[in-house]
PDB file of C-alpha atoms in Angstrom:
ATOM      1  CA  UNK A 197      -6.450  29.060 -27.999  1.00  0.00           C
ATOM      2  CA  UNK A 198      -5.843  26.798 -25.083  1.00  0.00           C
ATOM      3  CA  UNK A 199      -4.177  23.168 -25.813  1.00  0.00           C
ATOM      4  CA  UNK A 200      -6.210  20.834 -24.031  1.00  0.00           C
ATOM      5  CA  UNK A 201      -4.781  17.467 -23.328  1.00  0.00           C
ATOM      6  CA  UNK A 202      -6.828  14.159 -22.422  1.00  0.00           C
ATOM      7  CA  UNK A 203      -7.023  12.270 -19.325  1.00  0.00           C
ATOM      8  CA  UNK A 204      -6.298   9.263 -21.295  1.00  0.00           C
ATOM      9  CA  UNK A 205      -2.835  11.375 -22.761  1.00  0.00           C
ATOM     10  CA  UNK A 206      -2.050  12.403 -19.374  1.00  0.00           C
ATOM     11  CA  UNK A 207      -2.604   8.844 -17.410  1.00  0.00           C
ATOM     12  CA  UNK A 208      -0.380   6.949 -20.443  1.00  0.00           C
ATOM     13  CA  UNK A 209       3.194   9.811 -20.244  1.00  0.00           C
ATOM     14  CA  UNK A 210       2.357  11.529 -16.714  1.00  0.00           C
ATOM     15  CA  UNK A 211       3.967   8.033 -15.220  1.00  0.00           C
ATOM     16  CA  UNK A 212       6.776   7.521 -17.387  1.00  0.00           C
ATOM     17  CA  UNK A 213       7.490  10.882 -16.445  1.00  0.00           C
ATOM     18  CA  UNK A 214       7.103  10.575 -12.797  1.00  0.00           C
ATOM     19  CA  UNK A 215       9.517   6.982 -13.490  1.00  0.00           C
ATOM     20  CA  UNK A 216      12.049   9.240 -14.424  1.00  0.00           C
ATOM     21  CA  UNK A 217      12.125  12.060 -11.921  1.00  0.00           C
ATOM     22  CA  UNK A 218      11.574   9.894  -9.030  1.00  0.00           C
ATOM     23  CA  UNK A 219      14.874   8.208 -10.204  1.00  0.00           C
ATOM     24  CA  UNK A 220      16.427  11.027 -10.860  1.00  0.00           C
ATOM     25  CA  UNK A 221      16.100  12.188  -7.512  1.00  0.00           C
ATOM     26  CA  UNK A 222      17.523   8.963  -6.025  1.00  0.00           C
ATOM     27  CA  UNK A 223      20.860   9.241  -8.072  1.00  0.00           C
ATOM     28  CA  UNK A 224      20.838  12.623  -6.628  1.00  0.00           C
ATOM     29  CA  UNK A 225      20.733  11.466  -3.671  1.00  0.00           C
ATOM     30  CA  UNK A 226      23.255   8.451  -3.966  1.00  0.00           C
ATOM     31  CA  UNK A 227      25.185  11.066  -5.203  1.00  0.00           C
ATOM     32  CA  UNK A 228      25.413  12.847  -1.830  1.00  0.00           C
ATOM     33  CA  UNK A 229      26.914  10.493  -0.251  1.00  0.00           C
ATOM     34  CA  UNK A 230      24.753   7.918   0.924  1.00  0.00           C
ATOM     35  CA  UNK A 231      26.875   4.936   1.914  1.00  0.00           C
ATOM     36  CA  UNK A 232      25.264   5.243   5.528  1.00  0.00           C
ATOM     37  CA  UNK A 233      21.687   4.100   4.021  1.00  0.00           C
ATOM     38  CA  UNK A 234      22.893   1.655   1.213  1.00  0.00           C
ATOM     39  CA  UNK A 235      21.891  -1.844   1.582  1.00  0.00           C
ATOM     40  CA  UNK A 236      24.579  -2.905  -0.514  1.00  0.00           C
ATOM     41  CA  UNK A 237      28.350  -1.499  -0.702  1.00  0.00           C
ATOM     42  CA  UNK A 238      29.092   0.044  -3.734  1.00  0.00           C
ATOM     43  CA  UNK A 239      31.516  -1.940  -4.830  1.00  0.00           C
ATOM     44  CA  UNK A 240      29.011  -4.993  -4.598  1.00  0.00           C
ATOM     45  CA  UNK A 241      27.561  -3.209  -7.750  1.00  0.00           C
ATOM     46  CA  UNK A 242      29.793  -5.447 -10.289  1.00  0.00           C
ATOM     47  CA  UNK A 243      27.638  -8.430  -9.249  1.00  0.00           C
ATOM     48  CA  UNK A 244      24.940  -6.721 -12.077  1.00  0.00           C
ATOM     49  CA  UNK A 245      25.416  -8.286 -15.478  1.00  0.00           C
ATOM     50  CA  UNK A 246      24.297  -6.048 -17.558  1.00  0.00           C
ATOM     51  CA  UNK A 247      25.234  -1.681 -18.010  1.00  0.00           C
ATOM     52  CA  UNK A 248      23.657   1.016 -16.583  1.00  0.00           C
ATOM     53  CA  UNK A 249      22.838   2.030 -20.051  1.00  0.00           C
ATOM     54  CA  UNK A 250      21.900  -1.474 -21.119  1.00  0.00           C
ATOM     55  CA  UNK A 251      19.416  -0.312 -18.182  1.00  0.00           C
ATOM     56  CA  UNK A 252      17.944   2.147 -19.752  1.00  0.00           C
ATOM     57  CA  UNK A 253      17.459   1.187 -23.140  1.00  0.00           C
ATOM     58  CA  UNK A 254      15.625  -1.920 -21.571  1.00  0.00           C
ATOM     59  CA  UNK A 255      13.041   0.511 -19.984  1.00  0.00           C
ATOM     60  CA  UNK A 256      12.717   3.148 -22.881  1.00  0.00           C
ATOM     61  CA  UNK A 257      11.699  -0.089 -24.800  1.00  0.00           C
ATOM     62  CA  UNK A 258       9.150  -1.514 -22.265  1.00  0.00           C
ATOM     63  CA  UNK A 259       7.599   2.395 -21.790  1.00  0.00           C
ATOM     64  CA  UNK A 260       7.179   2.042 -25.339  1.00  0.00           C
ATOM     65  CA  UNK A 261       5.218  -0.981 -25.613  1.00  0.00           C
ATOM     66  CA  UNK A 262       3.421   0.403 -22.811  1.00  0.00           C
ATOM     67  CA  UNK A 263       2.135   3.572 -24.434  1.00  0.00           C
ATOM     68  CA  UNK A 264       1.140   1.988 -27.253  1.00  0.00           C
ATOM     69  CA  UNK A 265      -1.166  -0.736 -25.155  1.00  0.00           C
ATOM     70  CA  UNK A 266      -2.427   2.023 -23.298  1.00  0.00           C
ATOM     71  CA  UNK A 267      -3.277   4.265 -26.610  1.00  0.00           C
ATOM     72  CA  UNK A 268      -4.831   1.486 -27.627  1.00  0.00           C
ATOM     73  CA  UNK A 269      -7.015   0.329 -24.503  1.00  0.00           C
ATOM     74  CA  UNK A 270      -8.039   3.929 -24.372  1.00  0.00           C
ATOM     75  CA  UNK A 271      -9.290   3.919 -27.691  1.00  0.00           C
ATOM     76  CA  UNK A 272     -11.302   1.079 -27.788  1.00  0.00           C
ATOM     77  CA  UNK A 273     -12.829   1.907 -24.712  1.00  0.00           C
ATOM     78  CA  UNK A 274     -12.755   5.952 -25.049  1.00  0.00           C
ATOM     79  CA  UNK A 275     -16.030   7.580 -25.016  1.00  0.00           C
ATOM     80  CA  UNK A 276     -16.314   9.574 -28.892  1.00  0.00           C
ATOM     81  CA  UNK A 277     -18.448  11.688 -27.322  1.00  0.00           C
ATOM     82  CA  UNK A 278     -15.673  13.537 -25.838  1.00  0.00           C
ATOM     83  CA  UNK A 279     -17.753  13.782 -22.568  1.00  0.00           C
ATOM     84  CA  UNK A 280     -15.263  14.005 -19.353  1.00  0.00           C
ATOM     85  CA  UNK A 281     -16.294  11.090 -17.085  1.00  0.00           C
ATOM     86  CA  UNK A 282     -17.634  13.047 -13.614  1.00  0.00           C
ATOM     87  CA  UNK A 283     -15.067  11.947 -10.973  1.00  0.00           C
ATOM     88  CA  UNK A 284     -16.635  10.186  -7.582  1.00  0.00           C
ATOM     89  CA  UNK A 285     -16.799  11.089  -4.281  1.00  0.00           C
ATOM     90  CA  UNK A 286     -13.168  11.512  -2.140  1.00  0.00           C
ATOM     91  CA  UNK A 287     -14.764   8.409  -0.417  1.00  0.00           C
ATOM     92  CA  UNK A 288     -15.316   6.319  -3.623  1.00  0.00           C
ATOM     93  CA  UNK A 289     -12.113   7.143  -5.405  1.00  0.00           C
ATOM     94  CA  UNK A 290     -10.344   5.800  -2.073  1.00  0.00           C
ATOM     95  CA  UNK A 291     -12.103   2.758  -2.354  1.00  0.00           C
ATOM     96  CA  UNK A 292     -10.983   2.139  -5.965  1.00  0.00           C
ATOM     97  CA  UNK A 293      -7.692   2.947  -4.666  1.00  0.00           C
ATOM     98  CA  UNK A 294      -7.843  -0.214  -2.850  1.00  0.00           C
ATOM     99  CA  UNK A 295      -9.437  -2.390  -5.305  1.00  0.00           C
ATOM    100  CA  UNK A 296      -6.945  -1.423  -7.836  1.00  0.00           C
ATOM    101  CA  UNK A 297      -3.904  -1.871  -5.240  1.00  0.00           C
ATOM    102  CA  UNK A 298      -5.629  -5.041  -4.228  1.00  0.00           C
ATOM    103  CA  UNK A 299      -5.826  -6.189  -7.858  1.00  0.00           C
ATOM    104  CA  UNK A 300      -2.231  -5.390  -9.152  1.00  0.00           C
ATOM    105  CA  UNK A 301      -0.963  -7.437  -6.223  1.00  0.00           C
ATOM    106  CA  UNK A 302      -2.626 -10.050  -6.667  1.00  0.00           C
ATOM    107  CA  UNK A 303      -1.953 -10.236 -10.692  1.00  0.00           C
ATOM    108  CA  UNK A 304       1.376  -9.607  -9.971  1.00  0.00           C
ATOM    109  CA  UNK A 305       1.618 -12.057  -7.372  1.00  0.00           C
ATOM    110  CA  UNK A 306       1.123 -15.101  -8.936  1.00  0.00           C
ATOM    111  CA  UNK A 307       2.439 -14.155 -13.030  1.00  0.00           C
ATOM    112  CA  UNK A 308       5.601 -13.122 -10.972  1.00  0.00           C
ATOM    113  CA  UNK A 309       6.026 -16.311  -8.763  1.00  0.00           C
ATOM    114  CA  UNK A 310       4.895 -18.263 -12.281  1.00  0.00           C
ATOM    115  CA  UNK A 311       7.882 -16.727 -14.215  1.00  0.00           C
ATOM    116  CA  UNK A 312      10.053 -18.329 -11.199  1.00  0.00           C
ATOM    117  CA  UNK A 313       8.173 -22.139 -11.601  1.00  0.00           C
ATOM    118  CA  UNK A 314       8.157 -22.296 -15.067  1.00  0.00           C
ATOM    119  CA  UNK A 315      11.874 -22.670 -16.294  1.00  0.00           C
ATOM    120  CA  UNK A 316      11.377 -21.853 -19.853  1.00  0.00           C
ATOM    121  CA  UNK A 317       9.556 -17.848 -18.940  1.00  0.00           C
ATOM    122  CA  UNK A 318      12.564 -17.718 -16.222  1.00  0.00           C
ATOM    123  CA  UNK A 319      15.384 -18.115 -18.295  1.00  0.00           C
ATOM    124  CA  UNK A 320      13.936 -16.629 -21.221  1.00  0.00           C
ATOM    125  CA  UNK A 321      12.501 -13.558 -19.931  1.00  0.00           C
ATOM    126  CA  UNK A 322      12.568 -13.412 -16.318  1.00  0.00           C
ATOM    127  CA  UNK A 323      15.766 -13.436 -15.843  1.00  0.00           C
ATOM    128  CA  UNK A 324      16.404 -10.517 -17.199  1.00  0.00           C
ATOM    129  CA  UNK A 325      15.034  -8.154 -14.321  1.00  0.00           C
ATOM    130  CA  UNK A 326      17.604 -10.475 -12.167  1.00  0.00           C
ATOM    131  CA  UNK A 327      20.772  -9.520 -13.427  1.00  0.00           C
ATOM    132  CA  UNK A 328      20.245  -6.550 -11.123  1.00  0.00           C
ATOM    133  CA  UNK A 329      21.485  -8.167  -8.129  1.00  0.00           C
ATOM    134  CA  UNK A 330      22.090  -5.113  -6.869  1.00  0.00           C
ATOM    135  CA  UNK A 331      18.729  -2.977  -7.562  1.00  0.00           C
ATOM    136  CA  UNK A 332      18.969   0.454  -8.440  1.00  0.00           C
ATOM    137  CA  UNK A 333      16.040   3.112  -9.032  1.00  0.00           C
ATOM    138  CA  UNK A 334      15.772   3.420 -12.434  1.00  0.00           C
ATOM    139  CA  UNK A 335      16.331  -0.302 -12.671  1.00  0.00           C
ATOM    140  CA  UNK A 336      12.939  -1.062 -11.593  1.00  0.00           C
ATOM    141  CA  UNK A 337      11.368  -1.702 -14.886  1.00  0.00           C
ATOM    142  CA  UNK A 338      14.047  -2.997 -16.720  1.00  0.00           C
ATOM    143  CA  UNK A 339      11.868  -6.438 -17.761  1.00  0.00           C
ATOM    144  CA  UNK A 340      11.633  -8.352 -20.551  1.00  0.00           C
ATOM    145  CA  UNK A 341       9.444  -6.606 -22.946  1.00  0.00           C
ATOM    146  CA  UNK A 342       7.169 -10.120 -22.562  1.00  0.00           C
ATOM    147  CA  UNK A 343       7.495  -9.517 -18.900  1.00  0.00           C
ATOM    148  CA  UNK A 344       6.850  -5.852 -18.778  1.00  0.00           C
ATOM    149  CA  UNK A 345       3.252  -6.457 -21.253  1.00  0.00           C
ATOM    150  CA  UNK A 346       2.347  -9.426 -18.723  1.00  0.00           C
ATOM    151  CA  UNK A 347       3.142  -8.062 -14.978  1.00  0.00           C
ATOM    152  CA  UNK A 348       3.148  -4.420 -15.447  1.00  0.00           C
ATOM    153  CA  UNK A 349       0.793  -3.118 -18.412  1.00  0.00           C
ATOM    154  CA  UNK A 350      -1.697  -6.104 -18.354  1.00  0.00           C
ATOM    155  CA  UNK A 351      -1.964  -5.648 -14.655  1.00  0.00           C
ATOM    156  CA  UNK A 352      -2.425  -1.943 -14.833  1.00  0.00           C
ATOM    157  CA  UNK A 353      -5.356  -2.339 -17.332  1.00  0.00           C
ATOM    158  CA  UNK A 354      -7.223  -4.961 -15.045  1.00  0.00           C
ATOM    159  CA  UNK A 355      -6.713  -2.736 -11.934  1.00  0.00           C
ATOM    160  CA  UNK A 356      -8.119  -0.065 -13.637  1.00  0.00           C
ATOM    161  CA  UNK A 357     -10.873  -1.899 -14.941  1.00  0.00           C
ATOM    162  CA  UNK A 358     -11.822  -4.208 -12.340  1.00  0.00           C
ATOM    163  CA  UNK A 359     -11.837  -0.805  -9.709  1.00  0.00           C
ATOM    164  CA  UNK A 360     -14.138   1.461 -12.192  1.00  0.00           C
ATOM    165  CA  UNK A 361     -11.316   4.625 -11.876  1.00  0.00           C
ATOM    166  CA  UNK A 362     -11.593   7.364 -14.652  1.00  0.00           C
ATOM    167  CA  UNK A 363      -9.276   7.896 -16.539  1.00  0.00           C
ATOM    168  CA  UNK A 364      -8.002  10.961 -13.988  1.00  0.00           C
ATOM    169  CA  UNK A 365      -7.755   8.989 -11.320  1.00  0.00           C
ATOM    170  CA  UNK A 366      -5.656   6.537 -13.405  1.00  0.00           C
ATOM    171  CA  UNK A 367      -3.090   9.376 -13.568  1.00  0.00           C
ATOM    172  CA  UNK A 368      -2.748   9.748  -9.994  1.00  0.00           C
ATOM    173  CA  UNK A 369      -3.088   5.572  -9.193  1.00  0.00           C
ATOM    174  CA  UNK A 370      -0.268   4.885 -11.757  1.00  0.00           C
ATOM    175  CA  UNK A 371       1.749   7.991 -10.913  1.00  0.00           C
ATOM    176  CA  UNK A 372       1.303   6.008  -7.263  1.00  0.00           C
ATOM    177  CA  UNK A 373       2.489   2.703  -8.452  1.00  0.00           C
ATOM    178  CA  UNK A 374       5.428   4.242 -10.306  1.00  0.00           C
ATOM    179  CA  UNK A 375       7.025   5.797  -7.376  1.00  0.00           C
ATOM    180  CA  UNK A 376       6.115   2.382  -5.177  1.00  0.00           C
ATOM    181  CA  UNK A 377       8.250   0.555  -7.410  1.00  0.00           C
ATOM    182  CA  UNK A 378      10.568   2.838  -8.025  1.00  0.00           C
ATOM    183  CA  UNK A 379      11.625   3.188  -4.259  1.00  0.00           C
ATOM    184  CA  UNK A 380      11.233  -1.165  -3.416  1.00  0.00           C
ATOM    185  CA  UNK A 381      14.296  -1.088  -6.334  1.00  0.00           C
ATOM    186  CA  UNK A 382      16.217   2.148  -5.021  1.00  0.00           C
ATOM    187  CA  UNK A 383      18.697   0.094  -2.929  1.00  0.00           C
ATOM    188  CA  UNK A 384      18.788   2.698  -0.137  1.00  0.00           C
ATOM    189  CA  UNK A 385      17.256   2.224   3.290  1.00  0.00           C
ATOM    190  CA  UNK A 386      16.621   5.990   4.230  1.00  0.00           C
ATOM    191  CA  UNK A 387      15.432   7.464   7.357  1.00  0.00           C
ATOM    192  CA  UNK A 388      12.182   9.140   7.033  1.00  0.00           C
ATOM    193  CA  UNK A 389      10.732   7.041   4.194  1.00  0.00           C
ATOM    194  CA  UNK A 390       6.960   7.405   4.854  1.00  0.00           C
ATOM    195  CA  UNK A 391       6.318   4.607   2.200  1.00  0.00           C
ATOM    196  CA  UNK A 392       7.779   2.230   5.041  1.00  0.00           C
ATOM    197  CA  UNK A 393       4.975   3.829   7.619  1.00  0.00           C
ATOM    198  CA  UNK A 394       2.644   2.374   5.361  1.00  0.00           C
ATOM    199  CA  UNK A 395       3.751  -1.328   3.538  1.00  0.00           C
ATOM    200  CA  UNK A 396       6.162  -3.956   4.852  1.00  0.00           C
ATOM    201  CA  UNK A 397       6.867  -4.204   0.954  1.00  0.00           C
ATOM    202  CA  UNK A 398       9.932  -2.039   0.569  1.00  0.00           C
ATOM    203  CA  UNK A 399      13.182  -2.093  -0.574  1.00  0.00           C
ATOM    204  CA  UNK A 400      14.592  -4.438   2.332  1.00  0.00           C
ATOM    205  CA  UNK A 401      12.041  -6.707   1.274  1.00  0.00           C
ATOM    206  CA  UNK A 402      12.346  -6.605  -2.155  1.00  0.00           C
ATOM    207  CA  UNK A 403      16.124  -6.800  -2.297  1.00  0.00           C
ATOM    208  CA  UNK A 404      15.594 -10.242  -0.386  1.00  0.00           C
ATOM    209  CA  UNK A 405      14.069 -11.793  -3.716  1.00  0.00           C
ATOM    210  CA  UNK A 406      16.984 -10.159  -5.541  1.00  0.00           C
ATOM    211  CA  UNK A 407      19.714 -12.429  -3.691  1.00  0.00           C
ATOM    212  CA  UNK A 408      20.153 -16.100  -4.949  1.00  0.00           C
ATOM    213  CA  UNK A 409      18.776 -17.083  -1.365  1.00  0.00           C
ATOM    214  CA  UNK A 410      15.371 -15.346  -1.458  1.00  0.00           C
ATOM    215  CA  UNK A 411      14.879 -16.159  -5.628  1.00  0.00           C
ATOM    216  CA  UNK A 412      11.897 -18.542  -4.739  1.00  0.00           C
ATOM    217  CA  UNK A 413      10.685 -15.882  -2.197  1.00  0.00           C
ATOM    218  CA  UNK A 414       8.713 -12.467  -1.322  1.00  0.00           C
ATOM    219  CA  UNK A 415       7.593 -12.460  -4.898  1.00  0.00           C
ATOM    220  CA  UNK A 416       4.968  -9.387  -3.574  1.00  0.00           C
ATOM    221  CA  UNK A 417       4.427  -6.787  -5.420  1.00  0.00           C
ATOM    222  CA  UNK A 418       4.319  -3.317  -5.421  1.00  0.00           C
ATOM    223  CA  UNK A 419       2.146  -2.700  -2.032  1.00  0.00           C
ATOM    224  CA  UNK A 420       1.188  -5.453   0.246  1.00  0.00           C
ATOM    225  CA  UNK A 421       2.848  -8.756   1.296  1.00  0.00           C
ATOM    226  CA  UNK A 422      -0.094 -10.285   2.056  1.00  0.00           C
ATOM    227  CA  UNK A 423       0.608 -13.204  -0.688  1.00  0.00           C
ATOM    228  CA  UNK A 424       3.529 -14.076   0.244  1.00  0.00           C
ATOM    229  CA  UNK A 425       1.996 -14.619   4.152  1.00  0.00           C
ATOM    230  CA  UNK A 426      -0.546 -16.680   3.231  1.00  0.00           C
ATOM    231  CA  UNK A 427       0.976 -18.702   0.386  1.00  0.00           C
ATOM    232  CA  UNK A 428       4.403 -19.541   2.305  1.00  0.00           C
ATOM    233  CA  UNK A 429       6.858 -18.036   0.140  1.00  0.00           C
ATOM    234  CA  UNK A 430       7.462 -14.708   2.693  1.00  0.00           C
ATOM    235  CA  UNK A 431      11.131 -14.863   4.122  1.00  0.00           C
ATOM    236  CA  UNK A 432      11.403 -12.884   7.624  1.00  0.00           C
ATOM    237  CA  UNK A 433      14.346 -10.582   7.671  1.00  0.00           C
ATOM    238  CA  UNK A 434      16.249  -8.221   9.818  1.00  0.00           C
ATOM    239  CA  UNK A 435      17.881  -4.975   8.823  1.00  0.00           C
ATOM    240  CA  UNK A 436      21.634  -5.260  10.400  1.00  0.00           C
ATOM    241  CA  UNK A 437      23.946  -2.327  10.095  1.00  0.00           C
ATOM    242  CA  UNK A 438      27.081  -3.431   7.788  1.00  0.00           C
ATOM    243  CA  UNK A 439      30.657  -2.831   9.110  1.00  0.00           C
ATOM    244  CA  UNK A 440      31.922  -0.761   7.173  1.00  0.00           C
ATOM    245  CA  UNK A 441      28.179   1.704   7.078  1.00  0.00           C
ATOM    246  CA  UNK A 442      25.141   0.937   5.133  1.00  0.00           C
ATOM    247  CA  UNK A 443      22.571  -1.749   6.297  1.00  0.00           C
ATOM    248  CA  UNK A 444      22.039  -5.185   5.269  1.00  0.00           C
ATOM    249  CA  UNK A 445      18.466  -7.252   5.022  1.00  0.00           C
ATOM    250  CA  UNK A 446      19.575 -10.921   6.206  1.00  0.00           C
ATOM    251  CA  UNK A 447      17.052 -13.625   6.673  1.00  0.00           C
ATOM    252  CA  UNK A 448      16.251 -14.501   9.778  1.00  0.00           C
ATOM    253  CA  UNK A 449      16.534 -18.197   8.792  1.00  0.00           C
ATOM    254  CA  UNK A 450      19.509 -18.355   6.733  1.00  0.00           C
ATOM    255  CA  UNK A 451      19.450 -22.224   6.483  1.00  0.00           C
ATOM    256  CA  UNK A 452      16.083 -22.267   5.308  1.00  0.00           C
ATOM    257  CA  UNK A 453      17.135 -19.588   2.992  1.00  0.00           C
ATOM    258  CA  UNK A 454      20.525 -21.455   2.085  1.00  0.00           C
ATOM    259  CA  UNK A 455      18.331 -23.897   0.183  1.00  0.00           C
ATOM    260  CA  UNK A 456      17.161 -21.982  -2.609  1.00  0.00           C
ATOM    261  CA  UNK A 457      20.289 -21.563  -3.911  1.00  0.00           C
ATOM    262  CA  UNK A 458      19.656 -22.951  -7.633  1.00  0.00           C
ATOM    263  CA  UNK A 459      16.643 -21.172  -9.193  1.00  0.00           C
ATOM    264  CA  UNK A 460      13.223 -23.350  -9.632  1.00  0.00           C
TER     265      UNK A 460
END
């Protein structure tokens, strides 16, 4: 007899999966000997707070809360017919593509620049992602378990509701998301990349909000920077190569950027 597993299984552990592989390959591939495409030295690593393991434990705990929200959502809104929603046209699941990328941005967008106003939720819970001064791939979820429910799994349920996807088209949008976020937190500027073909959000831009100087900026998130444009809060960069090997994101106006130095 065949063993049949949902949609709704698949889209809630084919992520976290995906979250784990996709990291896996990047510490394979730090492992190689990439100095030439870090953005930061490795020795610049001590700047992080917390353990690598501290790391993971964070994100084992947030996955978990995340499964069971997703269990959940699917079974209040699971059909107990156990009829397989018909998927769309190519044309039609591309557009909810969109929506859904449209609508995680935007959530994200302003919950994530929120956690930086209100200094209660930053020192309390955001803060927590930011002891990673020096992202790394499997560091991109590390959250506050508040933060993680608010920003990642709340925002995952509205995109998928908001764009109509089934449930198998959730496994392929979130499997999508994962990796996006996994490489904007990989630290590594590598040649090739054909997520930077496609979004000025990337890990240049997202180690900029990582350093003291960009904390009240490029709060975007995981695709577009279109927020960050039209709100004010996007700081222009340049990737420099280091001395030493490796590249560097500066901002282009370092004495605007100078003035964030204290967190809102």
């Amino acid at each position: 007899m065949a063993f049949a597993v949902s949609d709704e299984i698949l889209g809630t552990f084919v992520p976290i999966a995906v979250y784990w592989l996709y990291s896996g390959l990047y510490i394979v591939v730090d492992g190689l000997g990439m100095d030439d495409y870090r953005l930061h030295p490795k020795g610049e690593e001590v700047k992080n707070i917390v353990s690598k393991w501290t790391v993971v434990r964070g994100v084992l705990v947030q996955q978990a809360f995340q499964i069971a929200v997703s269990l959940l959502l699917f079974t209040v809104l699971g059909d107990e017919s156990g009829t397989v929603r018909k998927q769309p046209s190519a044309l039609v699941i591309a557009l909810q593509f969109i929506i859904a990328m449209f609508v995680m941005d935007t959530w994200q967008y302003f919950m994530h620049r929120y956690m930086h106003i209100n200094k209660f939720l930053y020192k309390h819970v955001h803060s927590k992602h930011h002891t990673l001064v020096v992202p790394y791939a499997f560091g991109a979820l590390y959250n506050h378990p508040l933060e993680g429910l608010i920003l990642d799994t709340i925002g995952g349920a509205l995109s998928f509701l908001i764009s109509g996807m089934t449930p198998r088209t959730g496994i392929f949008f979130f499997s999508f998301a994962t990796i996006k976020t996994v490489d904007d937190h990989c630290g590594l500027w590598l040649p090739g990349n054909i997520l930077h073909a496609f979004f000025s959000n990337n890990s240049a831009y997202h180690d900029i909000h990582h350093q003291l100087y960009g904390n009240k900026y490029n709060f975007s998130q995981p695709f577009f920077v279109m927020w960050d444009k039209i709100l004010g809060t996007y700081m222009p960069y340049t990737l420099e190569t280091r001395k030493g090997g490796g590249y560097e994101a500066r901002p282009v106006k370092l004495n605007q950027a100078q003035q964030t130095d204290k967190t809102d």
